[in-house]
Tab-separated table of C-alpha atoms and ligand atoms in Angstrom:
chain	number	residue	atom	x	y	z
A	612	MET	CA	87.414	65.188	24.096
A	613	SER	CA	87.537	61.988	21.807
A	614	SER	CA	87.939	62.453	18.271
A	615	VAL	CA	86.570	59.477	17.821
A	616	GLN	CA	82.418	58.907	17.059
A	617	PRO	CA	80.658	56.560	19.700
A	618	GLY	CA	79.385	53.288	17.155
A	619	SER	CA	75.577	52.709	17.474
A	620	LEU	CA	73.927	49.566	19.172
A	621	TRP	CA	71.912	48.013	16.340
A	622	VAL	CA	69.019	46.275	18.066
A	623	VAL	CA	68.050	43.464	14.844
A	624	ALA	CA	64.942	40.686	14.663
A	625	THR	CA	65.575	38.120	13.403
A	626	PRO	CA	63.517	35.758	11.670
A	627	ILE	CA	61.205	33.295	14.723
A	628	GLY	CA	60.863	30.599	12.293
A	629	HIS	CA	60.386	31.232	8.397
A	630	ARG	CA	64.385	32.641	7.485
A	631	ASP	CA	63.479	34.609	5.138
A	632	ASP	CA	61.181	36.824	6.813
A	633	PHE	CA	64.484	38.679	7.585
A	634	SER	CA	64.434	42.141	6.224
A	635	ALA	CA	66.587	43.486	3.447
A	636	ARG	CA	67.938	46.642	6.014
A	637	ALA	CA	68.782	43.767	9.031
A	638	ILE	CA	70.560	42.401	6.683
A	639	ALA	CA	73.026	44.552	4.832
A	640	THR	CA	73.223	46.120	8.859
A	641	LEU	CA	74.354	43.145	10.216
A	642	ARG	CA	77.159	42.512	7.336
A	643	ALA	CA	78.073	46.106	7.531
A	644	VAL	CA	79.039	46.007	11.888
A	645	ALA	CA	82.314	45.403	13.328
A	646	VAL	CA	80.755	42.486	15.760
A	647	ILE	CA	77.139	40.730	16.429
A	648	ALA	CA	76.406	40.061	19.847
A	649	ALA	CA	74.314	36.466	19.814
A	650	GLU	CA	72.468	34.520	22.497
A	651	ASP	CA	73.279	31.679	21.315
A	652	THR	CA	75.988	32.185	18.228
A	653	ARG	CA	75.835	28.713	17.271
A	654	HIS	CA	71.981	28.718	16.559
A	655	SER	CA	72.135	32.628	14.790
A	656	ARG	CA	75.607	31.744	12.589
A	657	PRO	CA	73.312	29.178	10.529
A	658	LEU	CA	70.705	31.559	9.380
A	659	LEU	CA	73.893	34.363	9.256
A	660	VAL	CA	75.629	32.535	6.776
A	661	HIS	CA	72.346	31.226	4.415
A	662	HIS	CA	71.786	35.633	4.303
A	663	GLY	CA	76.210	35.585	4.273
A	664	ILE	CA	76.692	37.243	6.431
A	665	ASP	CA	80.509	36.619	7.850
A	666	THR	CA	80.610	38.729	10.809
A	667	PRO	CA	82.106	37.881	14.094
A	668	LEU	CA	80.022	36.878	16.688
A	669	ILE	CA	80.267	36.902	20.018
A	670	ALA	CA	78.204	36.099	23.411
A	671	LEU	CA	75.314	37.553	24.978
A	672	HIS	CA	73.231	35.914	26.930
A	673	GLU	CA	71.304	35.714	30.272
A	674	HIS	CA	74.517	33.937	32.234
A	675	ASN	CA	76.889	36.141	31.224
A	676	GLU	CA	74.730	39.504	30.338
A	677	ARG	CA	75.816	41.867	33.430
A	678	ASP	CA	79.823	40.696	32.406
A	679	ALA	CA	80.112	40.763	29.040
A	680	VAL	CA	78.129	44.853	29.407
A	681	ASP	CA	80.615	46.218	30.327
A	682	GLY	CA	83.000	45.558	27.466
A	683	ILE	CA	80.421	45.806	24.756
A	684	VAL	CA	79.968	49.437	25.523
A	685	ARG	CA	83.439	50.602	25.611
A	686	ARG	CA	83.503	49.078	22.341
A	687	LEU	CA	80.745	51.527	21.112
A	688	LEU	CA	82.071	53.653	23.009
A	689	GLY	CA	85.834	53.268	21.139
A	690	GLY	CA	83.502	53.290	18.107
A	691	ASP	CA	82.520	49.997	17.078
A	692	SER	CA	79.053	50.041	15.702
A	693	VAL	CA	77.437	46.770	17.401
A	694	ALA	CA	74.499	44.429	16.395
A	695	LEU	CA	72.442	42.448	19.061
A	696	ILE	CA	70.292	40.203	18.180
A	697	SER	CA	68.636	36.810	19.648
A	698	ASP	CA	67.792	33.233	18.848
A	699	ALA	CA	64.965	34.203	17.253
A	700	GLY	CA	62.682	37.178	16.856
A	701	THR	CA	62.790	40.648	18.305
A	702	PRO	CA	65.560	40.955	20.552
A	703	LEU	CA	64.545	42.109	24.462
A	704	ILE	CA	61.426	39.833	23.884
A	705	SER	CA	61.408	38.055	26.842
A	706	ASP	CA	64.888	37.612	25.289
A	707	PRO	CA	68.738	39.601	26.446
A	708	GLY	CA	69.451	42.364	25.748
A	709	PHE	CA	68.195	44.997	28.308
A	710	ARG	CA	71.208	45.532	30.326
A	711	LEU	CA	73.415	46.199	27.797
A	712	VAL	CA	70.822	48.525	25.955
A	713	ARG	CA	70.543	50.010	28.766
A	714	ALA	CA	73.545	50.673	29.801
A	715	ALA	CA	74.184	51.815	26.422
A	716	ARG	CA	71.895	54.380	26.672
A	717	ALA	CA	73.589	55.668	30.285
A	718	ALA	CA	76.655	56.121	27.778
A	719	GLY	CA	75.025	58.655	25.521
A	720	VAL	CA	75.415	55.498	22.716
A	721	ARG	CA	72.811	56.003	19.598
A	722	CYS	CA	70.334	53.055	20.005
A	723	ILE	CA	69.168	51.901	17.098
A	724	PRO	CA	65.330	49.486	16.284
A	725	LEU	CA	65.673	47.312	13.457
A	726	PRO	CA	61.955	45.855	13.624
A	727	GLY	CA	60.805	42.962	12.424
A	728	ALA	CA	59.798	38.999	13.981
A	729	CYS	CA	57.818	39.208	16.930
A	730	ALA	CA	55.789	36.497	17.849
A	731	ALA	CA	53.183	38.091	20.297
A	732	ILE	CA	52.862	40.743	17.516
A	733	ALA	CA	52.524	37.770	14.859
A	734	ALA	CA	50.034	35.704	16.865
A	735	LEU	CA	47.962	39.249	17.592
A	736	SER	CA	47.186	39.818	13.842
A	737	VAL	CA	45.975	36.525	12.933
A	738	ALA	CA	44.083	35.907	15.789
A	739	GLY	CA	40.707	37.918	15.662
A	740	LEU	CA	41.051	38.846	19.435
A	741	PRO	CA	40.675	43.186	20.435
A	742	SER	CA	43.601	44.353	19.048
A	743	ASP	CA	43.735	47.742	19.657
A	744	ARG	CA	44.846	47.159	23.531
A	745	PHE	CA	46.558	43.909	25.369
A	746	VAL	CA	48.783	43.829	27.648
A	747	PHE	CA	52.094	41.011	26.430
A	748	GLU	CA	52.822	38.820	30.366
A	749	GLY	CA	55.316	36.788	28.701
A	750	PHE	CA	55.767	33.414	30.459
A	751	LEU	CA	54.130	32.997	33.351
A	752	PRO	CA	55.401	31.090	36.568
A	753	ALA	CA	56.661	27.858	36.087
A	754	LYS	CA	55.443	27.229	39.481
A	755	ALA	CA	51.612	25.872	39.487
A	756	ALA	CA	50.988	27.965	43.234
A	757	ALA	CA	52.722	31.056	41.335
A	758	ARG	CA	50.856	30.501	37.604
A	759	ARG	CA	47.378	30.558	39.223
A	760	ALA	CA	48.263	34.370	41.377
A	761	ARG	CA	48.886	35.721	38.203
A	762	LEU	CA	46.489	34.536	36.354
A	763	GLN	CA	44.051	35.493	38.859
A	764	GLU	CA	45.733	39.077	39.367
A	765	LEU	CA	45.231	39.510	35.056
A	766	ALA	CA	41.175	37.631	35.615
A	767	GLY	CA	40.059	40.993	35.692
A	768	ASP	CA	42.054	43.489	33.220
A	769	ALA	CA	39.708	44.395	30.034
A	770	ARG	CA	42.149	44.067	27.446
A	771	THR	CA	43.584	40.794	25.294
A	772	VAL	CA	46.357	39.233	27.128
A	773	ILE	CA	48.684	37.549	25.074
A	774	PHE	CA	51.523	34.761	26.850
A	775	TYR	CA	53.965	32.840	25.223
A	776	GLU	CA	54.361	28.859	25.959
A	777	SER	CA	56.778	26.078	26.058
A	778	SER	CA	54.836	22.907	24.926
A	779	HIS	CA	55.458	21.229	28.407
A	780	ARG	CA	53.620	23.264	29.751
A	781	VAL	CA	50.809	24.266	27.426
A	782	ALA	CA	47.996	21.799	28.433
A	783	GLU	CA	48.721	22.908	32.179
A	784	SER	CA	48.539	26.465	31.011
A	785	LEU	CA	45.123	26.313	29.118
A	786	ALA	CA	44.219	24.014	32.244
A	787	ASP	CA	44.551	26.960	34.933
A	788	MET	CA	43.937	29.633	32.221
A	789	ARG	CA	40.109	28.203	32.263
A	790	ASP	CA	39.779	27.669	35.654
A	791	ILE	CA	40.743	30.628	36.886
A	792	PHE	CA	39.390	33.136	33.076
A	793	GLY	CA	36.119	30.694	33.098
A	794	GLY	CA	35.450	28.230	30.411
A	795	GLU	CA	33.588	30.996	27.872
A	796	ARG	CA	36.337	33.055	28.024
A	797	GLU	CA	37.659	32.968	24.740
A	798	ALA	CA	41.097	32.372	23.561
A	799	VAL	CA	43.386	31.876	20.518
A	800	LEU	CA	46.510	29.147	20.627
A	801	ALA	CA	49.041	29.636	17.745
A	802	ARG	CA	51.757	27.276	17.508
A	803	GLU	CA	54.320	27.053	15.090
A	804	LEU	CA	54.057	30.299	13.468
A	805	THR	CA	55.435	30.651	9.923
A	806	LYS	CA	56.781	27.165	10.150
A	807	MET	CA	55.675	23.644	8.754
A	808	PHE	CA	52.992	22.968	10.901
A	809	GLU	CA	51.747	26.660	11.466
A	810	THR	CA	48.241	25.995	12.836
A	811	VAL	CA	45.859	28.897	14.630
A	812	ILE	CA	43.149	27.820	17.198
A	813	GLY	CA	39.814	29.860	18.421
A	814	GLU	CA	37.663	28.408	20.939
A	815	PRO	CA	36.406	29.165	24.343
A	816	LEU	CA	39.032	27.963	26.976
A	817	ASN	CA	36.405	24.871	27.857
A	818	ASP	CA	36.878	23.866	24.708
A	819	LEU	CA	41.019	25.068	23.420
A	820	ALA	CA	42.113	22.718	26.521
A	821	ALA	CA	40.461	19.946	26.432
A	822	LYS	CA	41.182	20.020	22.423
A	823	VAL	CA	44.855	20.527	23.287
A	824	VAL	CA	45.138	17.795	26.539
A	825	ALA	CA	43.424	15.851	24.233
A	826	ASP	CA	46.006	16.240	21.113
A	827	PRO	CA	49.259	16.306	22.372
A	828	ASP	CA	50.445	16.968	18.512
A	829	GLN	CA	49.113	20.693	19.190
A	830	GLN	CA	51.276	20.257	22.353
A	831	ARG	CA	54.484	20.307	20.207
A	832	GLY	CA	56.768	23.658	19.454
A	833	GLU	CA	56.400	27.066	20.184
A	834	HIS	CA	52.826	28.651	21.466
A	835	VAL	CA	51.709	31.970	21.675
A	836	ILE	CA	48.074	31.922	23.465
A	837	LEU	CA	46.290	35.044	23.361
A	838	VAL	CA	43.222	35.716	26.157
A	839	ALA	CA	39.702	37.791	25.409
A	840	GLY	CA	39.954	40.503	27.393
A	841	ARG	CA	36.795	40.659	30.125
A	842	GLY	CA	33.728	41.445	28.493
A	843	GLU	CA	30.709	43.935	29.636
A	844	GLU	CA	28.735	40.047	29.789
A	845	ALA	CA	31.085	39.013	32.245
A	846	ASP	CA	31.522	41.914	34.063
A	847	ALA	CA	27.687	41.935	34.407
A	848	LYS	CA	28.167	37.885	35.830
A	849	LEU	CA	30.711	39.142	38.079
A	850	ALA	CA	28.698	41.723	39.462
A	851	GLU	CA	25.919	39.300	40.038
A	852	GLY	CA	28.154	36.856	41.664
A	853	ARG	CA	30.091	39.924	43.823
A	854	ARG	CA	26.212	40.661	45.372
A	855	VAL	CA	25.326	36.577	45.592
A	856	PHE	CA	28.705	35.742	47.276
A	857	ALA	CA	28.367	39.089	49.881
A	858	ILE	CA	24.775	37.316	50.713
A	859	LEU	CA	26.344	33.565	51.380
A	860	ARG	CA	28.921	33.997	52.872
A	861	ASP	CA	27.219	35.608	56.030
A	862	GLU	CA	25.965	31.848	55.984
A	863	LEU	CA	28.688	29.655	54.958
A	864	PRO	CA	31.900	29.380	54.818
A	865	PRO	CA	34.036	31.019	52.289
A	866	ALA	CA	34.576	28.185	49.662
A	867	LYS	CA	30.844	26.586	49.881
A	868	ALA	CA	29.080	30.900	49.381
A	869	ALA	CA	31.709	31.264	46.111
A	870	LYS	CA	30.859	27.596	44.896
A	871	LEU	CA	27.102	28.612	44.774
A	872	ALA	CA	28.030	32.472	43.644
A	873	ALA	CA	29.120	30.547	40.701
A	874	VAL	CA	25.999	28.265	40.161
A	875	ILE	CA	23.305	31.381	40.376
A	876	SER	CA	25.630	34.177	38.436
A	877	GLY	CA	27.508	32.288	36.005
A	878	ALA	CA	30.925	33.575	37.158
A	879	PRO	CA	34.975	31.489	37.506
A	880	ARG	CA	33.951	30.125	41.004
A	881	LYS	CA	37.610	30.838	41.894
A	882	LEU	CA	37.362	34.400	40.200
A	883	LEU	CA	34.010	35.419	42.331
A	884	TYR	CA	36.492	34.151	45.895
A	885	GLU	CA	39.353	35.981	45.421
A	886	VAL	CA	37.531	38.731	44.791
A	887	GLY	CA	34.536	38.198	47.123
A	888	SER	CA	36.924	37.542	50.415
A	889	ALA	CA	39.321	40.627	49.929
A	890	GLU	CA	36.258	42.624	49.857
B	567	LIG	N1	62.004	37.336	21.247
B	567	LIG	C1	61.547	36.553	20.746
B	567	LIG	C2	59.815	37.364	19.842
B	567	LIG	O1	60.147	37.762	19.435
B	567	LIG	O2	58.992	36.823	19.950
B	567	LIG	C3	60.720	35.265	21.722
B	567	LIG	C4	61.379	35.258	22.594
B	567	LIG	S1	60.862	33.400	23.429
B	567	LIG	C5	62.833	33.224	24.811
B	567	LIG	C6	60.083	31.817	22.759
B	567	LIG	C7	59.123	32.167	22.814
B	567	LIG	O3	57.640	32.916	21.629
B	567	LIG	C8	58.175	30.926	22.666
B	567	LIG	O4	58.325	29.948	24.146
B	567	LIG	C9	56.902	31.120	22.254
B	567	LIG	O5	56.286	31.209	22.927
B	567	LIG	C10	57.331	32.211	21.152
B	567	LIG	N2	57.436	32.034	19.854
B	567	LIG	C11	58.884	32.335	19.540
B	567	LIG	N3	59.054	31.875	17.990
B	567	LIG	C12	57.053	31.440	18.013
B	567	LIG	C13	56.287	30.191	16.631
B	567	LIG	N4	57.885	30.336	15.473
B	567	LIG	N5	55.397	30.731	16.892
B	567	LIG	C14	54.767	30.622	18.025
B	567	LIG	N6	55.415	31.010	19.359
B	567	LIG	C15	56.878	31.357	19.067
């Protein structure tokens, strides 16, 4: 048996904007480990220098993670402690690190979380939407058809849904959410959290989608979109819509039946078409 104790893998959250959202324990750990595996070493260096951290950096990003993992696990087993950071927030949350953590655990290495900023949780904490049950969906697919299909899957979920979105797709995604979840569904856009232009807007999807299209400033920067789960009132409308759709479907083409059932019940047309056609 080797006399060397395996090192630990520290999974360390870094700020999502404000550079002082960095815990004292995170800074001390990053100073103490043998090496820091960073998603983008050039991106992280200024933050680390600002906090007096001069530990050597190695790259661990989505394109090299598969190849880099073996070497890092060998170092851990040889006794080096390693910290994993991503460009912002908590590693593995829409960021690289999953393969490394999985391989390290499989090799018997202790993985220690060092919690801190996460945009999804920061947004949820101020959104004013139900937070007792929520689902994190990360980024929606870039292609419109796949994105809409994913939204259809989520339309009936009673939990608050949290999405990450990039500036060039936020308007498009909000429009799709409005069409699929219904314009009355409550939603929140949390933009540039902890930064100079931090904005948190809560509106029904109809108004939120229109506001973001009308004001290009609202499309800049980084975004979290939160959508309230389907409520009891919506459940009642959907039940009524399904009943009407089932009757009309015998007389009309499905698209026309869904359109009329939506007008009569107030339930979203796309959801009625989707759910009703599957019945
Ligand atoms: N690991 C990060 C975390 O813990 O939140 C997320 C990384 S993911 C690649 C980047 C996305 O997170 C952005 O496109 C945006 O959707 C969201 N995000 C990150 N920082 C943000 C901020 N300051 N304000 C709003 N959203 C942010």
